[in-house]
CSV table of C-alpha atoms in Angstrom, one decimal:
chain,number,residue,atom,x,y,z
A,194,MET,CA,13.5,-46.5,-13.0
A,195,ILE,CA,11.8,-44.0,-10.6
A,196,LEU,CA,12.9,-40.6,-11.8
A,197,GLY,CA,11.5,-38.8,-8.8
A,198,THR,CA,9.0,-38.8,-5.9
A,199,TYR,CA,7.4,-35.5,-5.1
A,200,TYR,CA,5.3,-34.7,-2.1
A,201,CYS,CA,2.9,-31.8,-2.7
A,202,ILE,CA,0.4,-29.6,-0.9
A,203,ASP,CA,-2.4,-28.7,-3.3
A,204,GLY,CA,-4.7,-25.8,-3.1
A,205,HIS,CA,-5.9,-22.6,-4.8
A,206,THR,CA,-5.6,-18.9,-4.6
A,207,CYS,CA,-8.9,-17.2,-5.3
A,208,GLY,CA,-9.8,-20.2,-7.6
A,209,ASN,CA,-6.6,-20.8,-9.5
A,210,PRO,CA,-4.6,-23.9,-8.5
A,211,VAL,CA,-1.3,-23.9,-6.6
A,212,ARG,CA,0.8,-27.0,-6.1
A,213,LEU,CA,3.6,-26.5,-3.5
A,214,VAL,CA,6.1,-29.2,-4.1
A,215,THR,CA,7.8,-30.1,-0.8
A,216,SER,CA,10.3,-32.7,-1.9
A,217,GLY,CA,12.5,-33.7,-4.9
A,218,HIS,CA,14.1,-30.3,-5.3
A,219,PRO,CA,16.9,-30.3,-7.8
A,220,THR,CA,20.1,-28.6,-6.7
A,221,LEU,CA,20.3,-25.4,-8.7
A,222,LEU,CA,23.4,-23.4,-9.4
A,223,GLY,CA,23.6,-19.6,-9.3
A,224,GLU,CA,23.9,-16.6,-7.0
A,225,SER,CA,20.4,-15.3,-7.6
A,226,MET,CA,17.0,-16.9,-8.2
A,227,SER,CA,17.2,-15.6,-11.7
A,228,GLU,CA,20.4,-17.6,-12.3
A,229,LYS,CA,18.9,-20.6,-10.6
A,230,ARG,CA,15.8,-20.3,-12.8
A,231,GLN,CA,18.0,-20.5,-15.9
A,232,HIS,CA,19.7,-23.7,-14.5
A,233,PHE,CA,16.3,-25.2,-13.9
A,234,LEU,CA,15.2,-24.4,-17.5
A,235,ARG,CA,18.3,-25.9,-19.0
A,236,ASP,CA,18.5,-29.2,-17.0
A,237,TYR,CA,15.3,-29.8,-15.1
A,238,ASP,CA,12.3,-28.5,-17.1
A,239,TRP,CA,11.2,-32.2,-17.3
A,240,ILE,CA,10.2,-31.9,-13.7
A,241,ARG,CA,7.9,-29.0,-14.4
A,242,ARG,CA,6.3,-30.8,-17.4
A,243,ALA,CA,5.8,-34.0,-15.3
A,244,LEU,CA,4.2,-32.2,-12.4
A,245,MET,CA,2.1,-29.6,-14.2
A,246,PHE,CA,0.8,-31.3,-17.3
A,247,GLU,CA,-1.6,-34.3,-17.6
A,248,PRO,CA,-1.9,-37.0,-16.3
A,249,ARG,CA,-0.6,-35.5,-13.0
A,250,GLY,CA,-1.7,-32.0,-13.6
A,251,HIS,CA,-3.9,-30.0,-16.1
A,252,ASP,CA,-3.8,-27.0,-18.3
A,253,MET,CA,-4.4,-24.5,-15.5
A,254,MET,CA,-1.8,-26.1,-13.1
A,255,SER,CA,0.6,-23.8,-11.4
A,256,GLY,CA,3.1,-24.6,-8.6
A,257,ALA,CA,6.3,-23.7,-6.8
A,258,PHE,CA,9.4,-25.0,-5.0
A,259,LEU,CA,10.8,-23.4,-1.9
A,260,TYR,CA,14.6,-22.9,-1.7
A,261,PRO,CA,16.9,-21.3,0.8
A,262,PRO,CA,17.2,-17.5,0.4
A,263,THR,CA,19.8,-16.1,-2.0
A,264,THR,CA,20.1,-12.8,-0.1
A,265,ALA,CA,21.5,-12.2,3.4
A,266,ASP,CA,18.2,-10.8,4.8
A,267,GLY,CA,15.8,-13.1,2.9
A,268,ASP,CA,13.5,-15.6,4.6
A,269,VAL,CA,13.0,-18.0,1.7
A,270,ALA,CA,13.3,-18.2,-2.1
A,271,ILE,CA,10.6,-19.4,-4.5
A,272,LEU,CA,11.0,-21.1,-7.9
A,273,PHE,CA,7.7,-20.9,-9.9
A,274,ILE,CA,6.5,-23.6,-12.3
A,275,GLU,CA,3.4,-23.8,-14.4
A,276,THR,CA,2.1,-25.0,-17.7
A,277,SER,CA,3.4,-21.8,-19.4
A,278,GLY,CA,6.9,-22.3,-18.1
A,279,CYS,CA,9.2,-21.4,-15.2
A,280,LEU,CA,8.0,-17.8,-14.5
A,281,PRO,CA,10.1,-14.9,-13.2
A,282,MET,CA,7.2,-14.1,-10.8
A,283,CYS,CA,3.7,-15.4,-10.1
A,284,GLY,CA,1.4,-13.4,-7.8
A,285,HIS,CA,-1.3,-16.0,-7.1
A,286,GLY,CA,1.4,-18.7,-6.8
A,287,THR,CA,3.2,-16.6,-4.2
A,288,ILE,CA,0.1,-16.1,-2.2
A,289,GLY,CA,-0.6,-19.8,-2.2
A,290,THR,CA,3.0,-20.8,-1.5
A,291,VAL,CA,3.2,-18.4,1.4
A,292,THR,CA,-0.1,-19.6,2.8
A,293,PHE,CA,0.7,-23.3,2.5
A,294,GLY,CA,4.3,-22.9,3.6
A,295,LEU,CA,3.3,-21.0,6.8
A,296,GLU,CA,0.4,-23.3,7.7
A,297,SER,CA,2.5,-26.5,7.2
A,298,GLY,CA,5.5,-25.1,9.1
A,299,LEU,CA,7.8,-25.2,6.0
A,300,ILE,CA,8.4,-21.5,6.3
A,301,THR,CA,9.6,-19.9,9.5
A,302,PRO,CA,9.6,-16.1,9.3
A,303,LYS,CA,12.4,-14.1,11.0
A,304,GLU,CA,9.8,-11.5,11.9
A,305,GLN,CA,6.2,-12.5,12.5
A,306,GLY,CA,3.7,-11.1,9.9
A,307,VAL,CA,6.2,-10.5,7.1
A,308,LEU,CA,8.3,-12.6,4.8
A,309,LYS,CA,11.2,-11.4,2.6
A,310,LEU,CA,11.0,-13.5,-0.6
A,311,ASP,CA,13.7,-14.0,-3.2
A,312,THR,CA,12.1,-14.6,-6.6
A,313,PRO,CA,13.6,-14.8,-10.1
A,314,ALA,CA,12.1,-11.3,-10.7
A,315,GLY,CA,13.6,-9.9,-7.6
A,316,ARG,CA,12.7,-9.1,-4.0
A,317,VAL,CA,9.0,-9.5,-3.1
A,318,ASN,CA,7.9,-8.8,0.5
A,319,ALA,CA,4.8,-10.6,1.7
A,320,TYR,CA,2.8,-9.4,4.7
A,321,TYR,CA,0.2,-11.8,6.2
A,322,GLU,CA,-2.4,-12.4,8.9
A,323,MET,CA,-2.5,-15.7,10.7
A,324,LYS,CA,-5.3,-16.8,13.1
A,325,ALA,CA,-5.5,-20.2,14.8
A,326,GLY,CA,-2.9,-21.7,12.4
A,327,LYS,CA,-4.6,-20.4,9.3
A,328,VAL,CA,-3.4,-17.6,7.0
A,329,THR,CA,-6.4,-15.4,6.4
A,330,TRP,CA,-4.8,-13.1,3.8
A,331,VAL,CA,-1.5,-12.3,2.1
A,332,ARG,CA,-0.4,-8.9,0.8
A,333,LEU,CA,2.5,-8.9,-1.7
A,334,TYR,CA,4.7,-5.9,-2.3
A,335,ASN,CA,5.7,-6.8,-5.8
A,336,VAL,CA,8.6,-5.9,-8.1
A,337,PRO,CA,8.3,-2.5,-9.9
A,338,ALA,CA,5.8,-2.6,-12.7
A,339,PHE,CA,5.7,-0.4,-15.8
A,340,LEU,CA,4.1,0.2,-19.2
A,341,ALA,CA,6.5,-1.0,-21.8
A,342,TYR,CA,4.5,-0.2,-25.1
A,343,GLN,CA,1.3,1.7,-25.6
A,344,ALA,CA,-1.3,1.6,-28.4
A,345,VAL,CA,0.4,-1.0,-30.6
A,346,PRO,CA,-1.6,-1.9,-33.7
A,347,VAL,CA,-1.3,-5.7,-34.3
A,348,HIS,CA,-2.9,-7.5,-37.2
A,349,VAL,CA,-4.1,-11.0,-36.2
A,350,ASP,CA,-4.7,-13.5,-39.0
A,351,GLY,CA,-8.4,-14.4,-39.3
A,352,LEU,CA,-9.5,-11.7,-36.8
A,353,GLY,CA,-8.3,-8.3,-37.9
A,354,GLU,CA,-6.5,-5.5,-36.2
A,355,PHE,CA,-6.2,-5.1,-32.4
A,356,ILE,CA,-4.8,-2.2,-30.5
A,357,VAL,CA,-2.8,-3.5,-27.5
A,358,ASP,CA,-0.6,-2.2,-24.6
A,359,ILE,CA,2.2,-4.3,-23.2
A,360,ALA,CA,3.0,-3.9,-19.5
A,361,TYR,CA,5.3,-5.6,-17.0
A,362,GLY,CA,4.3,-6.7,-13.6
A,363,GLY,CA,6.7,-9.6,-13.0
A,364,ASN,CA,5.9,-11.0,-16.5
A,365,PHE,CA,5.0,-9.1,-19.7
A,366,TYR,CA,1.3,-8.8,-20.4
A,367,ILE,CA,-0.5,-8.0,-23.6
A,368,ILE,CA,-3.4,-5.9,-22.4
A,369,VAL,CA,-6.5,-5.8,-24.7
A,370,GLU,CA,-9.1,-3.3,-23.8
A,371,PRO,CA,-12.6,-3.2,-25.3
A,372,GLN,CA,-12.5,-2.1,-28.9
A,373,SER,CA,-14.3,-2.8,-32.2
A,374,LEU,CA,-13.2,-6.5,-32.4
A,375,PHE,CA,-13.6,-7.1,-28.6
A,376,ALA,CA,-16.5,-5.9,-26.5
A,377,GLY,CA,-15.0,-6.8,-23.1
A,378,VAL,CA,-14.7,-9.9,-21.0
A,379,ASP,CA,-18.2,-9.3,-19.7
A,380,GLN,CA,-19.4,-9.7,-23.3
A,381,SER,CA,-17.2,-12.6,-24.3
A,382,CYS,CA,-17.2,-16.3,-23.5
A,383,ALA,CA,-14.2,-18.3,-22.3
A,384,ALA,CA,-14.1,-20.3,-25.6
A,385,GLU,CA,-13.7,-17.2,-27.6
A,386,LEU,CA,-10.8,-15.9,-25.4
A,387,LEU,CA,-9.1,-19.3,-25.6
A,388,ALA,CA,-9.4,-19.3,-29.4
A,389,TRP,CA,-8.2,-15.7,-29.9
A,390,SER,CA,-5.4,-15.5,-27.3
A,391,PRO,CA,-2.8,-17.7,-29.0
A,392,LYS,CA,-3.2,-15.8,-32.2
A,393,VAL,CA,-3.0,-12.4,-30.5
A,394,ARG,CA,0.1,-13.5,-28.5
A,395,ALA,CA,1.8,-14.9,-31.6
A,396,ALA,CA,1.1,-11.8,-33.6
A,397,VAL,CA,2.5,-9.5,-30.9
A,398,ASN,CA,5.6,-11.5,-30.3
A,399,ALA,CA,6.3,-11.7,-34.0
A,400,GLN,CA,6.2,-7.9,-34.1
A,401,ILE,CA,7.7,-6.9,-30.6
A,402,ASN,CA,10.0,-8.8,-28.3
A,403,PRO,CA,9.7,-7.0,-24.9
A,404,ILE,CA,12.9,-7.4,-22.8
A,405,HIS,CA,13.3,-6.3,-19.2
A,406,PRO,CA,16.0,-3.7,-19.2
A,407,GLU,CA,17.6,-5.0,-16.0
A,408,ASP,CA,17.4,-8.8,-16.8
A,409,SER,CA,17.5,-9.9,-20.4
A,410,THR,CA,16.4,-13.4,-19.4
A,411,VAL,CA,12.9,-11.9,-18.7
A,412,CYS,CA,11.6,-11.5,-22.3
A,413,GLY,CA,8.7,-12.1,-24.5
A,414,ALA,CA,5.0,-11.4,-23.9
A,415,SER,CA,3.7,-14.7,-22.4
A,416,HIS,CA,0.3,-13.7,-21.1
A,417,VAL,CA,-2.8,-12.0,-22.6
A,418,LEU,CA,-4.9,-9.9,-20.3
A,419,TRP,CA,-8.4,-9.2,-21.6
A,420,THR,CA,-10.3,-6.4,-19.8
A,421,GLY,CA,-13.9,-5.5,-19.2
A,422,LYS,CA,-16.6,-4.6,-16.7
A,423,PRO,CA,-16.8,-6.4,-13.4
A,424,GLN,CA,-19.6,-8.3,-11.8
A,425,HIS,CA,-19.3,-6.9,-8.3
A,426,PRO,CA,-20.1,-3.2,-7.5
A,427,ASP,CA,-17.0,-2.9,-5.3
A,428,SER,CA,-14.6,-4.1,-8.1
A,429,HIS,CA,-13.0,-1.4,-10.3
A,430,ALA,CA,-12.4,-3.7,-13.3
A,431,ALA,CA,-12.5,-7.3,-14.5
A,432,ASN,CA,-10.0,-9.4,-16.4
A,433,ALA,CA,-9.3,-12.8,-17.9
A,434,VAL,CA,-5.7,-13.7,-18.3
A,435,PHE,CA,-4.7,-16.3,-20.8
A,436,TYR,CA,-1.5,-18.3,-20.3
A,437,GLY,CA,0.1,-21.5,-21.4
A,438,ASP,CA,-1.6,-23.0,-24.5
A,439,LYS,CA,-5.2,-23.1,-23.3
A,440,ALA,CA,-5.5,-21.8,-19.8
A,441,ILE,CA,-7.5,-18.9,-18.3
A,442,ASP,CA,-6.5,-17.7,-14.9
A,443,ARG,CA,-9.3,-18.3,-12.4
A,444,SER,CA,-7.8,-15.8,-10.0
A,445,PRO,CA,-7.5,-12.1,-10.8
A,446,CYS,CA,-3.8,-12.7,-11.5
A,447,GLY,CA,-1.2,-11.0,-9.3
A,448,THR,CA,1.4,-10.0,-11.8
A,449,GLY,CA,-1.3,-9.2,-14.3
A,450,THR,CA,-3.0,-6.9,-11.8
A,451,SER,CA,0.4,-5.2,-11.2
A,452,ALA,CA,0.8,-4.8,-15.0
A,453,ARG,CA,-2.7,-3.5,-15.3
A,454,MET,CA,-2.2,-0.9,-12.5
A,455,ALA,CA,1.1,0.2,-14.2
A,456,GLN,CA,-0.8,0.7,-17.5
A,457,LEU,CA,-3.6,2.7,-15.9
A,458,PHE,CA,-1.1,4.8,-13.9
A,459,ALA,CA,0.9,5.6,-17.1
A,460,LYS,CA,-2.4,6.7,-18.7
A,461,GLY,CA,-3.3,8.9,-15.8
A,462,LEU,CA,-6.2,6.7,-14.7
A,463,LEU,CA,-4.6,5.7,-11.4
A,464,LYS,CA,-2.5,7.8,-9.1
A,465,ASP,CA,0.0,7.2,-6.3
A,466,GLY,CA,-1.9,5.8,-3.3
A,467,ASP,CA,-5.0,4.6,-5.2
A,468,THR,CA,-6.6,1.2,-4.5
A,469,PHE,CA,-7.6,-1.0,-7.4
A,470,VAL,CA,-9.9,-4.0,-6.8
A,471,HIS,CA,-9.5,-6.4,-9.7
A,472,GLU,CA,-11.9,-9.2,-10.5
A,473,SER,CA,-11.3,-12.6,-12.2
A,474,ILE,CA,-13.4,-14.5,-14.7
A,475,ILE,CA,-15.1,-16.3,-11.8
A,476,GLY,CA,-15.7,-13.1,-9.8
A,477,SER,CA,-12.9,-13.6,-7.2
A,478,GLN,CA,-11.0,-10.4,-6.2
A,479,PHE,CA,-7.5,-9.1,-5.5
A,480,ILE,CA,-7.0,-5.8,-3.8
A,481,GLY,CA,-4.3,-3.9,-5.6
A,482,LYS,CA,-2.7,-0.6,-4.6
A,483,VAL,CA,-0.2,1.8,-6.1
A,484,GLU,CA,2.2,2.0,-3.1
A,485,GLY,CA,4.6,4.4,-4.7
A,486,THR,CA,6.5,5.3,-7.8
A,487,THR,CA,10.0,4.6,-9.0
A,488,GLU,CA,12.0,4.1,-12.2
A,489,VAL,CA,13.3,1.0,-14.0
A,490,ALA,CA,16.2,1.9,-16.3
A,491,GLY,CA,14.9,5.5,-16.6
A,492,LYS,CA,11.3,4.4,-17.3
A,493,ALA,CA,8.6,5.5,-14.9
A,494,ALA,CA,7.2,2.6,-12.8
A,495,ILE,CA,5.0,1.9,-9.9
A,496,LEU,CA,5.5,-0.1,-6.7
A,497,PRO,CA,2.4,-2.3,-6.6
A,498,SER,CA,0.9,-4.3,-3.8
A,499,ILE,CA,-1.6,-7.2,-4.2
A,500,GLN,CA,-3.7,-8.8,-1.5
A,501,GLY,CA,-5.6,-12.1,-1.7
A,502,TRP,CA,-6.2,-15.4,0.0
A,503,ALA,CA,-5.5,-19.1,-0.6
A,504,ARG,CA,-6.9,-22.4,0.7
A,505,GLN,CA,-5.4,-25.9,0.9
A,506,THR,CA,-7.4,-28.6,-0.8
A,507,GLY,CA,-5.3,-31.7,0.0
A,508,SER,CA,-1.9,-33.3,-0.3
A,509,ASN,CA,-0.5,-36.0,-2.5
A,510,CYS,CA,2.6,-38.0,-3.4
A,511,ILE,CA,3.5,-38.0,-7.1
A,512,THR,CA,5.8,-40.5,-8.7
A,513,VAL,CA,7.5,-40.0,-12.0
A,514,ASP,CA,8.6,-43.3,-13.5
A,515,ASP,CA,10.5,-43.5,-16.8
A,516,GLU,CA,8.7,-46.7,-17.7
A,517,ASP,CA,5.6,-44.6,-18.0
A,518,PRO,CA,5.2,-43.5,-21.6
A,519,TYR,CA,3.6,-40.3,-20.3
A,520,ALA,CA,6.3,-39.6,-17.6
A,521,PHE,CA,6.9,-36.1,-18.8
A,522,GLY,CA,3.2,-35.2,-19.3
A,523,PHE,CA,1.1,-34.3,-22.3
A,524,GLN,CA,-1.6,-31.9,-23.5
A,525,VAL,CA,-4.6,-32.6,-25.6
A,526,LEU,CA,-4.9,-29.4,-27.7
């Protein structure tokens, strides 16, 4: 029996894949995208696994579905899927989804140049430039970001003690700055980061369970953000974000950049109005900015923006058949 046929636009945002699924949307219950995300996780997570994992995807695969807005003034809603789960927010995924949606005519803005997006993490406004039918850049005004925990000592079996910060930028990030056991991303290879990250993440989550104070369904530190010196002279810092079971973000990571700016702001290393150019493991860049300050449940937070670009690489039609023994995907760990 054919379980589903999914037409997709494939592409990437600054190097990291984005698969915009344009058909086969399950009907989701809930008043908000946060509630709809919970319904998807309960009943339809097999769709995510089928489309993101091998043999139809790969360890870095990330994607999204477009839905009608859940707010009166919204243009469109986004449900994020990737190998690490169904995320509250995804920055590079939003940039790619907005780009492909506009270029294909799937998204029609109420006001040219801006989109009001409903995401599981909350309202995200996206500004963009479009020339000759192509989106040249997208700037996201993300949800409030904040430093949740600072200077947490964590013992990691087989490695030793790390000092980490945990910050929220749409997802919770474990931020590892250069220290005795880690010289920086510029001094580390991808294989080392892939080996260390699951251990660091497991140790942190065994010790701390970060929970968003305004939405308890947003919990747990799912990503590890390793920091270091950039390759380009116009970048302020570099990072490598680990997610899923063995993925490193090829983009500078939008929610990760938001979390990093919140961390630096809380430490007095960024101020309101500052620009922060963040670099990925492959050298691609996002332009971040502290657009303002606010509070989240009494905790100081920033209003971050992220600018980047995306490109389409093709389109495809994916069939999920229950006679296929690998219908729901697999990983080779």
